[in-house]
Every structure is written in C-alpha cells, then in structure tokens.
N, CA, C and O atoms as a DFTB+ gen file, in Angstrom:
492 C
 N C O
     1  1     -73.715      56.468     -27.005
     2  2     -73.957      55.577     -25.879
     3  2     -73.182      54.274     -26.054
     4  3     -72.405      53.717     -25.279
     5  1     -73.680      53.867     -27.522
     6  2     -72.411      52.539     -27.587
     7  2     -71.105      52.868     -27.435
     8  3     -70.435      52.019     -26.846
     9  1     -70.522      53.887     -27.804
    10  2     -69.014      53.687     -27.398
    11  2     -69.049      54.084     -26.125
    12  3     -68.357      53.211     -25.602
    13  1     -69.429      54.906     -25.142
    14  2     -69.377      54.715     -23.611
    15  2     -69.505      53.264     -23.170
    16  3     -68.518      52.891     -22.536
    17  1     -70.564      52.237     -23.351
    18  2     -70.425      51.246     -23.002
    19  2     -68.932      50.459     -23.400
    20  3     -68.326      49.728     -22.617
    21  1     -68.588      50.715     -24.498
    22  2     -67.366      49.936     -25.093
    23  2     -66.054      50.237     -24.490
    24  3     -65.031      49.565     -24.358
    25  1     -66.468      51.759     -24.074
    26  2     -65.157      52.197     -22.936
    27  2     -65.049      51.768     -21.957
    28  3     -63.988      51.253     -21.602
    29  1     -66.071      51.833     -21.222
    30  2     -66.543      50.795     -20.338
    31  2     -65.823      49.780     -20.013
    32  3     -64.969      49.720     -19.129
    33  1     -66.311      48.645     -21.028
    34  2     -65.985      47.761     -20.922
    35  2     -64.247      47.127     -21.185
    36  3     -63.619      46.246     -20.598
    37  1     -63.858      48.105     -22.418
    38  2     -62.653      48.156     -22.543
    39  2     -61.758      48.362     -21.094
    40  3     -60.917      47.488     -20.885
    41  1     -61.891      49.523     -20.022
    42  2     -61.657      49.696     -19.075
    43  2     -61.745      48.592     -18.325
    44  3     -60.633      48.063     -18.310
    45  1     -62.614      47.912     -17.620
    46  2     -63.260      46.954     -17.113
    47  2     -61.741      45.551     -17.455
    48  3     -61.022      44.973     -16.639
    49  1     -61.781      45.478     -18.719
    50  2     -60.796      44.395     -19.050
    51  2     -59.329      44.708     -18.700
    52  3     -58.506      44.029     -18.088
    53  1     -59.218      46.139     -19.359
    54  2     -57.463      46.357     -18.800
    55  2     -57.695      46.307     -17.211
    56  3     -57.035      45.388     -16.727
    57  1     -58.402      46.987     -16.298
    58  2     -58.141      46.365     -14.725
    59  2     -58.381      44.918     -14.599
    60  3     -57.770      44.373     -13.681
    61  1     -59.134      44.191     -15.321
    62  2     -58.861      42.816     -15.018
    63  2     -57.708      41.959     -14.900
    64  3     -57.414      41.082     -14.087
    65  1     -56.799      42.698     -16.489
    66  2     -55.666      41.952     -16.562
    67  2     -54.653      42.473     -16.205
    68  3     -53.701      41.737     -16.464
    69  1     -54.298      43.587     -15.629
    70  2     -53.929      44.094     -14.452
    71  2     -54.065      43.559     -13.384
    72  3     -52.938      43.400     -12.917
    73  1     -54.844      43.168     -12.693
    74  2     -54.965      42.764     -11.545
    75  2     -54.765      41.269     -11.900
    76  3     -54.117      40.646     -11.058
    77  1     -55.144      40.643     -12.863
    78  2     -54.395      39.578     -12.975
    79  2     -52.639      39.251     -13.382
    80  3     -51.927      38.249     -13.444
    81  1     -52.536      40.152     -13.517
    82  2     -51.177      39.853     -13.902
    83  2     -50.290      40.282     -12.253
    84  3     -49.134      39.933     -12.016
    85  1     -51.221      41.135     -11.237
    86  2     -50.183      41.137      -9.914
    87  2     -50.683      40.016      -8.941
    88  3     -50.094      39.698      -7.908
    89  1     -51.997      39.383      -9.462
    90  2     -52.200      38.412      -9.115
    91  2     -51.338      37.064      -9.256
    92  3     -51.141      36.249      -8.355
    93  1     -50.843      36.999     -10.639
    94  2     -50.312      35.691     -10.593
    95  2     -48.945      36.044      -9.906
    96  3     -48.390      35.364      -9.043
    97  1     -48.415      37.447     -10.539
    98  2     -47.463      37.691      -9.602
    99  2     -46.937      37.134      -8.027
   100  3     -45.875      36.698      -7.583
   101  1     -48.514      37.453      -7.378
   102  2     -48.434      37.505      -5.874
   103  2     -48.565      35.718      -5.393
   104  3     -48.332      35.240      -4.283
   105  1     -49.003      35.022      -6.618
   106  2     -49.061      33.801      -6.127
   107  2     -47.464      33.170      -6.154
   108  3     -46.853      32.496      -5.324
   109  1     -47.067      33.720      -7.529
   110  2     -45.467      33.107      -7.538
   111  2     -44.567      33.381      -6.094
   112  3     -43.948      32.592      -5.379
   113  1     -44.785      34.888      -5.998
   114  2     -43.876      34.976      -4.496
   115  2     -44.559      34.371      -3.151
   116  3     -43.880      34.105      -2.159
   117  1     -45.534      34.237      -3.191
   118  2     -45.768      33.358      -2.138
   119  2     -45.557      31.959      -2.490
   120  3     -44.674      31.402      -1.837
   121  1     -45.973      31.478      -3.095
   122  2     -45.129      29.767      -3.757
   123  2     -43.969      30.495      -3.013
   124  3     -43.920      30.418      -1.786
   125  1     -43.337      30.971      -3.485
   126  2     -41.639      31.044      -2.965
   127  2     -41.673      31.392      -1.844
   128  3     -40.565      31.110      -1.388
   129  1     -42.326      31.887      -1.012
   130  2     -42.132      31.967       0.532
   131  2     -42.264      30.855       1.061
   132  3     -41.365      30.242       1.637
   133  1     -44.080      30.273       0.826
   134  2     -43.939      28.833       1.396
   135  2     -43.086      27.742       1.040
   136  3     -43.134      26.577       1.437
   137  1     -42.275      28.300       0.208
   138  2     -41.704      26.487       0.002
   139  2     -40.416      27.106       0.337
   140  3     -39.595      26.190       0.280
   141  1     -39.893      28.072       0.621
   142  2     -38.724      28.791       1.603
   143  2     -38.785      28.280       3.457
   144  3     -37.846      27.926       4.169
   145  1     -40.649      28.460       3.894
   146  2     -40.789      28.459       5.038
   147  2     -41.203      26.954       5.117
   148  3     -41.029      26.282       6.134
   149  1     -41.706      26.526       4.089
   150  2     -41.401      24.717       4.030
   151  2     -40.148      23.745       4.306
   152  3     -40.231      22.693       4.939
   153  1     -38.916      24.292       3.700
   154  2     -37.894      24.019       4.056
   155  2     -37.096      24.552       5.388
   156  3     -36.647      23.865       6.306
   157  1     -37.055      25.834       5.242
   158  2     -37.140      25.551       6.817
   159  2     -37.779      24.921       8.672
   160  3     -37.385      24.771       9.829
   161  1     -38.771      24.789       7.947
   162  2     -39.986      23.912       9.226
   163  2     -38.883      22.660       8.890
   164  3     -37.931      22.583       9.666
   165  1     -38.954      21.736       7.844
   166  2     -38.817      20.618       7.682
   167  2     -37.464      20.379       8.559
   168  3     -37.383      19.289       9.126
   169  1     -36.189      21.487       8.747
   170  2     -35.148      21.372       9.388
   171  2     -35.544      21.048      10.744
   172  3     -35.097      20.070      11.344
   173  1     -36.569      22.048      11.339
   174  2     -36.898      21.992      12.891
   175  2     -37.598      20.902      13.113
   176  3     -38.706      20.530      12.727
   177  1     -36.338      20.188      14.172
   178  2     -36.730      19.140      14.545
   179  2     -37.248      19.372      16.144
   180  3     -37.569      18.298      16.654
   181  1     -37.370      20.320      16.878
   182  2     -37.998      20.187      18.161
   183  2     -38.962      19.519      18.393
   184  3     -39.784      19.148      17.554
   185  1     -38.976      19.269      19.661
   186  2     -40.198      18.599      20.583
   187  2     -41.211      19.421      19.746
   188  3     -41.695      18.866      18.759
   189  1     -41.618      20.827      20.078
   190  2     -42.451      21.516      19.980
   191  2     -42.867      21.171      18.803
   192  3     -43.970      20.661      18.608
   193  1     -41.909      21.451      17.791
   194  2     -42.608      21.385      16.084
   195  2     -42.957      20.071      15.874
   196  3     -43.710      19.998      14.903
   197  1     -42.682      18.792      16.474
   198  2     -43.269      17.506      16.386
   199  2     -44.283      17.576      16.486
   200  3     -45.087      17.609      15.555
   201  1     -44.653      17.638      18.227
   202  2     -46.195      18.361      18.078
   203  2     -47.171      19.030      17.163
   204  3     -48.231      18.568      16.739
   205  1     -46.535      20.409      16.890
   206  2     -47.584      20.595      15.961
   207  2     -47.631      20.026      15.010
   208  3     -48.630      20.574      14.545
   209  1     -47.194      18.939      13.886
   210  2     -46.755      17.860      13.196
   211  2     -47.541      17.018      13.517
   212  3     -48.300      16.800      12.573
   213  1     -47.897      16.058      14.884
   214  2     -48.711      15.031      15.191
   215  2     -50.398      15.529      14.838
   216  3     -51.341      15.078      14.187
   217  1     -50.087      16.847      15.781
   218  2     -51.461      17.844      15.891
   219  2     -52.065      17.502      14.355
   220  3     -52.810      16.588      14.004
   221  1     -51.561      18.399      13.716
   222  2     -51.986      18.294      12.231
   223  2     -51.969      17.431      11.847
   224  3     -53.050      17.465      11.259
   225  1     -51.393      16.076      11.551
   226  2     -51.688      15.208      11.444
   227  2     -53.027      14.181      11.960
   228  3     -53.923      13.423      11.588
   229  1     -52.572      14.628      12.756
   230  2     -54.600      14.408      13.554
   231  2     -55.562      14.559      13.247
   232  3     -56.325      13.597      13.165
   233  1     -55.996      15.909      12.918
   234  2     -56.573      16.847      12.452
   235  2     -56.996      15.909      11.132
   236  3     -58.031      15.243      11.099
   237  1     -55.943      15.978       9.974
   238  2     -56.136      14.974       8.717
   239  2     -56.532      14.052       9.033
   240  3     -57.641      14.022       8.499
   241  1     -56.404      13.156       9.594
   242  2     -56.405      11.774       9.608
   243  2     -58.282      11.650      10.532
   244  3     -59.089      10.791      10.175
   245  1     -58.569      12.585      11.565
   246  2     -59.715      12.852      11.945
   247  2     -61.000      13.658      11.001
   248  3     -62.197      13.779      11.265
   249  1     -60.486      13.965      10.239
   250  2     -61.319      14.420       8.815
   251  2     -61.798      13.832       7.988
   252  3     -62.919      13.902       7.484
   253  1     -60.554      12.909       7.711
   254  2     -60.587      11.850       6.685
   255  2     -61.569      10.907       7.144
   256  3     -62.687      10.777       6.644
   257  1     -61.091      10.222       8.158
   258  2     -62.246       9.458       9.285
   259  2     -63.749       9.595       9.065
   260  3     -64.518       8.917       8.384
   261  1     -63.938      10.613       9.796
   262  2     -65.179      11.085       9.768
   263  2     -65.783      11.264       8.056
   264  3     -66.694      10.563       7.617
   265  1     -65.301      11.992       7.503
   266  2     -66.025      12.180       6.125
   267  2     -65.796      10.927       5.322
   268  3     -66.327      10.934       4.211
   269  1     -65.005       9.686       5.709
   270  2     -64.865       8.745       5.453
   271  2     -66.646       7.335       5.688
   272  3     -67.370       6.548       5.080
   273  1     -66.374       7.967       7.028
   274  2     -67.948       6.885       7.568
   275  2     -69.060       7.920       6.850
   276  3     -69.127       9.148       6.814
   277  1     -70.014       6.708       6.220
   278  2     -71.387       7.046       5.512
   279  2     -72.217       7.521       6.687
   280  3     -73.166       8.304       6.683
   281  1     -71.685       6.915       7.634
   282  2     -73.209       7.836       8.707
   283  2     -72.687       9.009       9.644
   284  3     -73.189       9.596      10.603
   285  1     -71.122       9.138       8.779
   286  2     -71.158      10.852      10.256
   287  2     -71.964      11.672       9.930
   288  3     -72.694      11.693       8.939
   289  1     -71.883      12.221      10.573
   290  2     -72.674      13.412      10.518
   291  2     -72.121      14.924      10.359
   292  3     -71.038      15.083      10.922
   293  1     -72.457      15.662       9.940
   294  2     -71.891      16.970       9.601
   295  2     -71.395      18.061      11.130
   296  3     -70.369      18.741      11.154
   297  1     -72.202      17.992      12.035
   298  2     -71.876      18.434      12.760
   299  2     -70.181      17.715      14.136
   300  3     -69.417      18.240      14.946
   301  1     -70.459      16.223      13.548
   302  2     -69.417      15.413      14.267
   303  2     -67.908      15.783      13.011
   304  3     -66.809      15.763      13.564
   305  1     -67.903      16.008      11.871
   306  2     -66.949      16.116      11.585
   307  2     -66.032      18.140      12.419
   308  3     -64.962      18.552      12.867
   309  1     -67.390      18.626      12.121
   310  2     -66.865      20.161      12.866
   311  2     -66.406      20.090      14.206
   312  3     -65.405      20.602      14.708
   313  1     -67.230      19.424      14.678
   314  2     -66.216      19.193      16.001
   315  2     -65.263      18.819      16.561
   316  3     -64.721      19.098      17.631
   317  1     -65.005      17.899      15.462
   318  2     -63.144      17.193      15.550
   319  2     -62.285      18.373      14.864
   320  3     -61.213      18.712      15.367
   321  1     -62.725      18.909      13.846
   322  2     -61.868      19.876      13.318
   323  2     -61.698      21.254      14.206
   324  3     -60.699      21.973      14.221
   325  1     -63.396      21.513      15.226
   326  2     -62.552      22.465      15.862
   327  2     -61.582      22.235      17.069
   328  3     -60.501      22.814      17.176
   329  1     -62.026      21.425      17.873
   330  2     -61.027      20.542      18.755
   331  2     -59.965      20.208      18.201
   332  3     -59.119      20.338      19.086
   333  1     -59.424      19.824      17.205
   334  2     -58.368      19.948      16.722
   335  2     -57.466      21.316      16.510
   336  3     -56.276      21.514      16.757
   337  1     -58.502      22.206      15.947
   338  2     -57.756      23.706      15.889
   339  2     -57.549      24.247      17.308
   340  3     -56.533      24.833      17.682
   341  1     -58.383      24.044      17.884
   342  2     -57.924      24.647      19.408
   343  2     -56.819      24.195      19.786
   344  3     -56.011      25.018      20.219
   345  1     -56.501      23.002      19.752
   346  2     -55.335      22.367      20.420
   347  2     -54.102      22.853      19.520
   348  3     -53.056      23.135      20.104
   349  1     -54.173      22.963      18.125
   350  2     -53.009      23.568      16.977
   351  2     -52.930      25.105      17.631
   352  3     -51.953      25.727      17.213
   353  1     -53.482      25.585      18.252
   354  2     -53.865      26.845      18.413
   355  2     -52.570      27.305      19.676
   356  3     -51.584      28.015      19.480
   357  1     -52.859      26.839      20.558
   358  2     -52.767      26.449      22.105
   359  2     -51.291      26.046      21.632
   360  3     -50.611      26.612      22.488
   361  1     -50.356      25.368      20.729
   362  2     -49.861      24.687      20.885
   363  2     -48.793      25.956      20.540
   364  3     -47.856      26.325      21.248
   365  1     -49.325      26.646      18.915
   366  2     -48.726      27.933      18.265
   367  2     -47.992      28.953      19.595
   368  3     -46.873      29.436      19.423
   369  1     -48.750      29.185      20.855
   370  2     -48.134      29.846      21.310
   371  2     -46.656      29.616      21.997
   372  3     -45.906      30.536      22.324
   373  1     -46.387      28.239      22.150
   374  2     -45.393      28.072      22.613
   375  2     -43.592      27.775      21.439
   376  3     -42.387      27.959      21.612
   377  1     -44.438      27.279      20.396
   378  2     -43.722      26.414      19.628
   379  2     -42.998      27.490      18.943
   380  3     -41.824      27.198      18.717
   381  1     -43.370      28.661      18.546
   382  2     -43.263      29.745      17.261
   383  2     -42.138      30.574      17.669
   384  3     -41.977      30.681      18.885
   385  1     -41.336      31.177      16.907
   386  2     -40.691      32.374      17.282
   387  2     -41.832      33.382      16.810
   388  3     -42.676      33.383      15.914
   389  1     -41.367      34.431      18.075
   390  2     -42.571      35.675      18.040
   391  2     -42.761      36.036      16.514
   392  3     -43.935      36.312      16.268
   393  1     -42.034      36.096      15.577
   394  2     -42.259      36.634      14.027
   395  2     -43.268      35.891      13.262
   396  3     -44.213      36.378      12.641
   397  1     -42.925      34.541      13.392
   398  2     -44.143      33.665      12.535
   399  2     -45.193      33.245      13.622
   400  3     -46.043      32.417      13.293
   401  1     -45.194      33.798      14.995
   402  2     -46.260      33.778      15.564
   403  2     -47.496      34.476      14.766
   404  3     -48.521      34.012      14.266
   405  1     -47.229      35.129      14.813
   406  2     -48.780      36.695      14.842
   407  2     -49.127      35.953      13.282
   408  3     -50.211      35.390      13.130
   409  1     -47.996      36.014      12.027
   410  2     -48.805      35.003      11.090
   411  2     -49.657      33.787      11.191
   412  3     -50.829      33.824      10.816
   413  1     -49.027      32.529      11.763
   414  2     -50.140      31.269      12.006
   415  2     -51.449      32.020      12.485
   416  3     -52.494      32.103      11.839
   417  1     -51.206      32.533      13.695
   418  2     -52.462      32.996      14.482
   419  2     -53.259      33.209      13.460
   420  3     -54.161      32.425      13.162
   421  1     -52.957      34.499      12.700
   422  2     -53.626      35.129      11.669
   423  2     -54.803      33.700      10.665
   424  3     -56.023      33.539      10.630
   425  1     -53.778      33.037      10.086
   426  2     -54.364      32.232       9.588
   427  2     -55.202      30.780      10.291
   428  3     -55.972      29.931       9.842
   429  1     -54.696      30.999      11.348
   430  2     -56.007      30.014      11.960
   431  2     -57.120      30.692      12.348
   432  3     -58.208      30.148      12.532
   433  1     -56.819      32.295      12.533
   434  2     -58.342      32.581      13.014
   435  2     -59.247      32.951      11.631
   436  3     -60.431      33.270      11.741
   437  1     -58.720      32.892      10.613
   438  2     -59.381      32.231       9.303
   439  2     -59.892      31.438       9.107
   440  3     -60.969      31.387       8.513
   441  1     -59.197      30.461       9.602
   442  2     -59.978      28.626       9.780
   443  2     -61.007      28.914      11.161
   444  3     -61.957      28.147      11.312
   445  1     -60.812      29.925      12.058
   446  2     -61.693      29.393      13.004
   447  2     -63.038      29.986      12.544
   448  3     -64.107      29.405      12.731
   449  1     -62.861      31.770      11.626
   450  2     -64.229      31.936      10.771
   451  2     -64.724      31.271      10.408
   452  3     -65.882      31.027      10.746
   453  1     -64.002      30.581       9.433
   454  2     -64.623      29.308       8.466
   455  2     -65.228      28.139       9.189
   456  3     -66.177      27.710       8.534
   457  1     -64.998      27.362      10.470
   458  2     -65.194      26.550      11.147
   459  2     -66.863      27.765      11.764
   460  3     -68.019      27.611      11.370
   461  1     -66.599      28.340      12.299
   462  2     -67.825      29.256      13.124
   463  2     -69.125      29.534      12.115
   464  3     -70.314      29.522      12.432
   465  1     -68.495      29.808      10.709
   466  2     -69.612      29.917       9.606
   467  2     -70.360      28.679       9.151
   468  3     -71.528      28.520       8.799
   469  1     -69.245      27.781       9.274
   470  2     -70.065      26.339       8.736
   471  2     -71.325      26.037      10.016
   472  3     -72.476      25.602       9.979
   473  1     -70.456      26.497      11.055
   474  2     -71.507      25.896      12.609
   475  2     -72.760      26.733      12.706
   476  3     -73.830      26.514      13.273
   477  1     -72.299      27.812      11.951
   478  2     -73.937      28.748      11.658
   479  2     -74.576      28.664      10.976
   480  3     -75.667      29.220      11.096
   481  1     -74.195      27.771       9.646
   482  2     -75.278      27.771       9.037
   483  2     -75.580      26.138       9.364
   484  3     -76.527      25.638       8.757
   485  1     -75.040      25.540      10.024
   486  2     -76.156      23.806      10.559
   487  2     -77.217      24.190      11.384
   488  3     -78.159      23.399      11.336
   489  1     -77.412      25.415      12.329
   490  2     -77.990      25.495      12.924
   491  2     -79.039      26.129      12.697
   492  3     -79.892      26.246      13.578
C-alpha cells in the first residue's frame, strides 16, 4: 500500500512539473506576443486607437478615484468600471481589424464575468 501511495505521489509530481514547465513555457510566448502586440498598438496612431487609449485611461484613473475616497462604496466603484467597459466595448467594434477583434472581445467578456460576479455577490 505504501509504495502505491508513493507512486502516486511520485506521478502526481512528474505531471506537476510537466505542466509547469509548459506553463512557464506558455507565459514566455505570450510575454512575447504582448510586447510584439504592444509595440505595434504603440505605432497606431488613429483617431480610433486614441480613443480606446483615453477610454482606458478613464477607466484607471476612475478606479483609482473611487477606491481612492474612504467613503466609496463598493458598489459605486463597479459601476464606473462597468460603464467604462461598455464604452471600451462599443468602441472595440469599430477601432480593431477583424483578427484582433474576436480576441479583445474575448477578453473583455472575461472582465465583464468578473465585473457580473463581483455584482452577485454584493447583492
């Protein structure tokens, strides 16, 4: 029985570090995507990408704000952040080429889970 457990566990560790090792993997190539798709944003200077630029910036600076004052309140900071995402949202469809469209989307409707979960559990 002890060495089943020890196999076990032996097992247990080689998939750990396995999966850690395509883990760190997967973080390095993404580091290298975003700071690929970092440098390129930073070129685009359109109207459009300003926008989403101010947008987000907003967004920060309306976060900061709020979690800044001792008497906001939890539900006043969610509401600037989702009003803020709506408008980042709204904005994605115009600004994007169709390819890194369907990505942002993707990842804001991540943030909008996360925004919808926080609003479920205040209530």
């Amino acid at each position: 029985m002890e060495k089943l457990v020890m196999d076990v566990v032996n097992a247990g560790i080689a998939l750990f570090r396995s999966g850690e090792e395509k883990l760190k993997t997967a973080v390095v190539d993404l580091e290298k995507v975003y700071n690929e798709l970092k440098s390129k944003g930073e070129l685009d200077k359109s109207p459009e990408s300003q926008k989403i630029r101010d947008l987000l910036s907003k967004t920060i600076t309306d976060a900061q704000d709020a979690i800044g004052k001792t008497n906001a309140s939890y539900s006043e900071i969610v509401a600037k952040l989702q009003a803020n995402y709506q408008s980042i949202y709204a904005q994605l469809d115009t600004a994007l080429p169709p390819q890194l469209k369907e990505k942002a989307k993707q990842a804001l409707d991540e943030l909008k889970a996360l925004i919808d979960k926080v609003k479920s559990k205040q209530g």
